[in-house]
Each structure stands twice: as C-alpha cells, then as structure tokens.
C-alpha cells in the first residue's frame, strides 16, 4: 500500500508540474507521421528550443521524404546546423528517406523494429514515434527520465534505451 501511495503521489506531482510548466512546441500539434518521426530525429541530443527555432522553416522546405531524399546533403546539413551533429543527423534523414521511399512506397513502417534498421535510429526514436505518431501505449526512457526514476524510486538497474 505504501508503494502505491508513493507512485500516486509522484504521478500527481508530475501532472501538476506539467500543467504549470508545459511548453508549447509546434510538433505537439502535428498529426503528420512524417513530421513526428523526423522531429524525433531532430530532437536527438539537442535541446527542444533549438528544434523549435528551425521547425517551421525546416518543414516548409522539406515537406516530405522525397524532398529530403532529393536534397543536396550539404544544404540539409546547413539547414540543421543549429542543432549540432548536422552531418550525422543529415545522414540519418537521408538513409531513412531512402528506405521509406524505396522499400515502403513512401509509407512509414509502423513496426519500430523496421525503423531501427536505419543506422542512427534506436529504441528511443522508434518508440517515441510509435507512441506519439501511432498513439500506441509504449514507453521509452531518455537520460532525464532515467535520472528521475533513479532518484525517486532508487531501482538497482535502470537501462536507458
């Protein structure tokens, strides 16, 4: 009973904190599977504000996987330079676009295991896409969530995917 009370209290406090502190990012309104998946790649290892700063211009210029696939990689790198890791990110976006256009007729595979065949896409991005894009109840941890769980619940071994 005490453990359940602790979980309930933590859940309540997190939801209360979110109500007063949530940020209004443009990707939270998108229902486009393309935008949701690409945004998760853009959000890797950078702060959300950086992605927010380029979001509208990026998706105006790169409106679908075809425009990414056909883009000159140096232009793509330049357009995402403010996020850091632009060479790596651009390669992931190009490889993902090629796979989706070539192997899946332009449709994003709904299986996270297929998405993970693209070098640079791992559990976090694929599961975030499944959660936010497909509204599937799944979980994924980033380093911030791992740190929070370790501090509050003190589990022996929390792996981040």
PDB file of C-alpha atoms in Angstrom:
ATOM      1  CA  UNK A   1       0.000   0.000   0.000  1.00  0.00           C
ATOM      2  CA  UNK A   2       2.817   2.409   0.849  1.00  0.00           C
ATOM      3  CA  UNK A   3       4.488   1.802  -2.538  1.00  0.00           C
ATOM      4  CA  UNK A   4       1.239   2.528  -4.415  1.00  0.00           C
ATOM      5  CA  UNK A   5       0.800   5.736  -2.406  1.00  0.00           C
ATOM      6  CA  UNK A   6       4.313   6.790  -3.424  1.00  0.00           C
ATOM      7  CA  UNK A   7       3.548   6.129  -7.113  1.00  0.00           C
ATOM      8  CA  UNK A   8       0.257   8.014  -6.889  1.00  0.00           C
ATOM      9  CA  UNK A   9       1.903  10.971  -5.200  1.00  0.00           C
ATOM     10  CA  UNK A  10       4.698  11.120  -7.782  1.00  0.00           C
ATOM     11  CA  UNK A  11       2.216  10.826 -10.671  1.00  0.00           C
ATOM     12  CA  UNK A  12       0.046  13.600  -9.202  1.00  0.00           C
ATOM     13  CA  UNK A  13       3.017  15.913  -8.661  1.00  0.00           C
ATOM     14  CA  UNK A  14       4.355  15.355 -12.182  1.00  0.00           C
ATOM     15  CA  UNK A  15       0.971  16.107 -13.742  1.00  0.00           C
ATOM     16  CA  UNK A  16       0.560  19.216 -11.580  1.00  0.00           C
ATOM     17  CA  UNK A  17       4.041  20.402 -12.522  1.00  0.00           C
ATOM     18  CA  UNK A  18       3.323  19.816 -16.223  1.00  0.00           C
ATOM     19  CA  UNK A  19       0.102  21.848 -16.095  1.00  0.00           C
ATOM     20  CA  UNK A  20       2.027  24.872 -14.890  1.00  0.00           C
ATOM     21  CA  UNK A  21       5.260  24.385 -16.835  1.00  0.00           C
ATOM     22  CA  UNK A  22       4.485  22.714 -20.154  1.00  0.00           C
ATOM     23  CA  UNK A  23       5.976  24.325 -23.219  1.00  0.00           C
ATOM     24  CA  UNK A  24       4.069  24.921 -26.405  1.00  0.00           C
ATOM     25  CA  UNK A  25       6.205  23.293 -29.101  1.00  0.00           C
ATOM     26  CA  UNK A  26       4.915  23.161 -32.688  1.00  0.00           C
ATOM     27  CA  UNK A  27       5.403  19.405 -33.021  1.00  0.00           C
ATOM     28  CA  UNK A  28       2.942  18.736 -30.212  1.00  0.00           C
ATOM     29  CA  UNK A  29       0.129  19.871 -32.533  1.00  0.00           C
ATOM     30  CA  UNK A  30       1.222  17.871 -35.572  1.00  0.00           C
ATOM     31  CA  UNK A  31      -0.606  14.711 -36.590  1.00  0.00           C
ATOM     32  CA  UNK A  32       1.676  14.170 -39.581  1.00  0.00           C
ATOM     33  CA  UNK A  33       3.524  10.879 -39.176  1.00  0.00           C
ATOM     34  CA  UNK A  34       6.323  12.293 -41.325  1.00  0.00           C
ATOM     35  CA  UNK A  35       6.731  15.353 -39.091  1.00  0.00           C
ATOM     36  CA  UNK A  36       6.517  13.312 -35.892  1.00  0.00           C
ATOM     37  CA  UNK A  37       9.217  10.849 -36.973  1.00  0.00           C
ATOM     38  CA  UNK A  38      11.559  13.471 -38.416  1.00  0.00           C
ATOM     39  CA  UNK A  39      11.097  15.677 -35.340  1.00  0.00           C
ATOM     40  CA  UNK A  40      12.171  12.812 -33.067  1.00  0.00           C
ATOM     41  CA  UNK A  41      15.385  12.559 -35.094  1.00  0.00           C
ATOM     42  CA  UNK A  42      15.887  16.318 -34.909  1.00  0.00           C
ATOM     43  CA  UNK A  43      15.361  16.249 -31.124  1.00  0.00           C
ATOM     44  CA  UNK A  44      18.148  13.717 -30.521  1.00  0.00           C
ATOM     45  CA  UNK A  45      20.980  15.119 -28.376  1.00  0.00           C
ATOM     46  CA  UNK A  46      19.866  18.731 -28.552  1.00  0.00           C
ATOM     47  CA  UNK A  47      17.568  20.999 -26.597  1.00  0.00           C
ATOM     48  CA  UNK A  48      13.975  21.320 -27.738  1.00  0.00           C
ATOM     49  CA  UNK A  49      14.277  25.093 -28.141  1.00  0.00           C
ATOM     50  CA  UNK A  50      16.861  24.575 -30.904  1.00  0.00           C
ATOM     51  CA  UNK A  51      14.443  22.360 -32.826  1.00  0.00           C
ATOM     52  CA  UNK A  52      11.612  24.808 -32.215  1.00  0.00           C
ATOM     53  CA  UNK A  53      13.721  27.572 -33.777  1.00  0.00           C
ATOM     54  CA  UNK A  54      14.090  25.716 -37.101  1.00  0.00           C
ATOM     55  CA  UNK A  55      10.881  23.658 -37.096  1.00  0.00           C
ATOM     56  CA  UNK A  56       8.635  25.749 -39.368  1.00  0.00           C
ATOM     57  CA  UNK A  57      11.348  26.619 -41.887  1.00  0.00           C
ATOM     58  CA  UNK A  58      12.548  23.021 -41.984  1.00  0.00           C
ATOM     59  CA  UNK A  59       9.128  21.526 -42.696  1.00  0.00           C
ATOM     60  CA  UNK A  60       8.310  24.245 -45.214  1.00  0.00           C
ATOM     61  CA  UNK A  61      11.452  23.384 -47.160  1.00  0.00           C
ATOM     62  CA  UNK A  62      11.379  19.611 -46.548  1.00  0.00           C
ATOM     63  CA  UNK A  63       7.689  18.829 -46.819  1.00  0.00           C
ATOM     64  CA  UNK A  64       8.061  15.060 -47.240  1.00  0.00           C
ATOM     65  CA  UNK A  65      10.590  12.255 -47.500  1.00  0.00           C
ATOM     66  CA  UNK A  66      11.029  12.915 -51.229  1.00  0.00           C
ATOM     67  CA  UNK A  67      12.293  16.439 -50.615  1.00  0.00           C
ATOM     68  CA  UNK A  68      14.788  15.164 -48.044  1.00  0.00           C
ATOM     69  CA  UNK A  69      15.868  12.328 -50.342  1.00  0.00           C
ATOM     70  CA  UNK A  70      16.356  14.692 -53.293  1.00  0.00           C
ATOM     71  CA  UNK A  71      18.043  17.434 -51.261  1.00  0.00           C
ATOM     72  CA  UNK A  72      21.740  18.098 -51.527  1.00  0.00           C
ATOM     73  CA  UNK A  73      23.203  16.751 -48.296  1.00  0.00           C
ATOM     74  CA  UNK A  74      25.297  19.877 -47.708  1.00  0.00           C
ATOM     75  CA  UNK A  75      22.149  22.024 -47.885  1.00  0.00           C
ATOM     76  CA  UNK A  76      20.390  19.680 -45.467  1.00  0.00           C
ATOM     77  CA  UNK A  77      23.371  19.823 -43.103  1.00  0.00           C
ATOM     78  CA  UNK A  78      23.352  23.610 -43.277  1.00  0.00           C
ATOM     79  CA  UNK A  79      19.618  23.787 -42.539  1.00  0.00           C
ATOM     80  CA  UNK A  80      20.013  21.742 -39.345  1.00  0.00           C
ATOM     81  CA  UNK A  81      23.412  23.089 -38.296  1.00  0.00           C
ATOM     82  CA  UNK A  82      21.960  24.874 -35.258  1.00  0.00           C
ATOM     83  CA  UNK A  83      21.013  21.515 -33.721  1.00  0.00           C
ATOM     84  CA  UNK A  84      24.542  20.147 -33.635  1.00  0.00           C
ATOM     85  CA  UNK A  85      25.624  16.831 -35.135  1.00  0.00           C
ATOM     86  CA  UNK A  86      24.369  18.054 -38.505  1.00  0.00           C
ATOM     87  CA  UNK A  87      26.425  15.578 -40.562  1.00  0.00           C
ATOM     88  CA  UNK A  88      25.154  12.596 -38.570  1.00  0.00           C
ATOM     89  CA  UNK A  89      21.560  13.860 -38.452  1.00  0.00           C
ATOM     90  CA  UNK A  90      21.511  14.598 -42.198  1.00  0.00           C
ATOM     91  CA  UNK A  91      22.778  11.087 -42.971  1.00  0.00           C
ATOM     92  CA  UNK A  92      20.095   9.528 -40.775  1.00  0.00           C
ATOM     93  CA  UNK A  93      17.401  11.606 -42.502  1.00  0.00           C
ATOM     94  CA  UNK A  94      18.732  10.725 -45.967  1.00  0.00           C
ATOM     95  CA  UNK A  95      19.003   6.997 -45.144  1.00  0.00           C
ATOM     96  CA  UNK A  96      15.534   6.942 -43.576  1.00  0.00           C
ATOM     97  CA  UNK A  97      14.041   8.740 -46.581  1.00  0.00           C
ATOM     98  CA  UNK A  98      15.686   6.311 -48.985  1.00  0.00           C
ATOM     99  CA  UNK A  99      14.398   3.279 -47.064  1.00  0.00           C
ATOM    100  CA  UNK A 100      10.850   4.616 -46.838  1.00  0.00           C
ATOM    101  CA  UNK A 101      10.695   5.645 -50.498  1.00  0.00           C
ATOM    102  CA  UNK A 102      12.472   2.572 -51.876  1.00  0.00           C
ATOM    103  CA  UNK A 103      11.251  -0.234 -49.642  1.00  0.00           C
ATOM    104  CA  UNK A 104       7.874   1.031 -48.382  1.00  0.00           C
ATOM    105  CA  UNK A 105       6.434   3.066 -51.273  1.00  0.00           C
ATOM    106  CA  UNK A 106       6.673   6.281 -49.255  1.00  0.00           C
ATOM    107  CA  UNK A 107       4.775   4.924 -46.231  1.00  0.00           C
ATOM    108  CA  UNK A 108       6.393   4.869 -42.814  1.00  0.00           C
ATOM    109  CA  UNK A 109       6.562   1.323 -41.438  1.00  0.00           C
ATOM    110  CA  UNK A 110       4.612   1.043 -38.218  1.00  0.00           C
ATOM    111  CA  UNK A 111       6.943  -1.590 -36.767  1.00  0.00           C
ATOM    112  CA  UNK A 112       9.617   0.055 -34.601  1.00  0.00           C
ATOM    113  CA  UNK A 113      11.993  -2.814 -35.355  1.00  0.00           C
ATOM    114  CA  UNK A 114      11.971  -1.848 -39.038  1.00  0.00           C
ATOM    115  CA  UNK A 115      12.719   1.782 -38.201  1.00  0.00           C
ATOM    116  CA  UNK A 116      15.684   0.638 -36.117  1.00  0.00           C
ATOM    117  CA  UNK A 117      17.303  -0.892 -39.205  1.00  0.00           C
ATOM    118  CA  UNK A 118      18.307   2.651 -40.173  1.00  0.00           C
ATOM    119  CA  UNK A 119      21.702   3.359 -38.640  1.00  0.00           C
ATOM    120  CA  UNK A 120      21.213   6.064 -36.003  1.00  0.00           C
ATOM    121  CA  UNK A 121      17.618   5.214 -35.123  1.00  0.00           C
ATOM    122  CA  UNK A 122      17.380   3.231 -31.903  1.00  0.00           C
ATOM    123  CA  UNK A 123      14.738   2.347 -29.318  1.00  0.00           C
ATOM    124  CA  UNK A 124      14.012   5.889 -28.152  1.00  0.00           C
ATOM    125  CA  UNK A 125      13.208   7.399 -31.568  1.00  0.00           C
ATOM    126  CA  UNK A 126      11.313   4.350 -32.820  1.00  0.00           C
ATOM    127  CA  UNK A 127       9.250   4.022 -29.631  1.00  0.00           C
ATOM    128  CA  UNK A 128       8.588   7.773 -29.417  1.00  0.00           C
ATOM    129  CA  UNK A 129       7.250   7.612 -32.980  1.00  0.00           C
ATOM    130  CA  UNK A 130       5.006   4.659 -32.105  1.00  0.00           C
ATOM    131  CA  UNK A 131       3.749   6.486 -29.005  1.00  0.00           C
ATOM    132  CA  UNK A 132       3.172   9.968 -30.439  1.00  0.00           C
ATOM    133  CA  UNK A 133       2.532   9.089 -34.075  1.00  0.00           C
ATOM    134  CA  UNK A 134       0.508   5.912 -33.750  1.00  0.00           C
ATOM    135  CA  UNK A 135      -0.967   6.592 -30.291  1.00  0.00           C
ATOM    136  CA  UNK A 136       0.288   3.224 -29.121  1.00  0.00           C
ATOM    137  CA  UNK A 137       0.858   2.846 -25.405  1.00  0.00           C
ATOM    138  CA  UNK A 138       4.549   2.187 -25.178  1.00  0.00           C
ATOM    139  CA  UNK A 139       7.327   3.580 -23.062  1.00  0.00           C
ATOM    140  CA  UNK A 140      10.769   4.945 -23.705  1.00  0.00           C
ATOM    141  CA  UNK A 141      13.423   6.462 -21.488  1.00  0.00           C
ATOM    142  CA  UNK A 142      15.856   9.261 -22.097  1.00  0.00           C
ATOM    143  CA  UNK A 143      18.658  10.135 -19.697  1.00  0.00           C
ATOM    144  CA  UNK A 144      16.469  12.670 -17.872  1.00  0.00           C
ATOM    145  CA  UNK A 145      13.743  10.115 -17.143  1.00  0.00           C
ATOM    146  CA  UNK A 146      16.356   7.563 -16.091  1.00  0.00           C
ATOM    147  CA  UNK A 147      17.883  10.060 -13.652  1.00  0.00           C
ATOM    148  CA  UNK A 148      14.436  10.947 -12.268  1.00  0.00           C
ATOM    149  CA  UNK A 149      13.491   7.286 -11.720  1.00  0.00           C
ATOM    150  CA  UNK A 150      16.816   6.553 -10.058  1.00  0.00           C
ATOM    151  CA  UNK A 151      16.451   9.489  -7.683  1.00  0.00           C
ATOM    152  CA  UNK A 152      12.820   8.924  -6.749  1.00  0.00           C
ATOM    153  CA  UNK A 153      12.497   5.142  -6.761  1.00  0.00           C
ATOM    154  CA  UNK A 154      16.149   4.073  -6.435  1.00  0.00           C
ATOM    155  CA  UNK A 155      15.975   0.966  -8.651  1.00  0.00           C
ATOM    156  CA  UNK A 156      19.177  -1.059  -8.838  1.00  0.00           C
ATOM    157  CA  UNK A 157      19.487  -1.080 -12.615  1.00  0.00           C
ATOM    158  CA  UNK A 158      17.579   1.214 -14.954  1.00  0.00           C
ATOM    159  CA  UNK A 159      18.616   0.840 -18.573  1.00  0.00           C
ATOM    160  CA  UNK A 160      18.068   3.717 -20.973  1.00  0.00           C
ATOM    161  CA  UNK A 161      17.013   2.826 -24.479  1.00  0.00           C
TER     162      UNK A 161
END
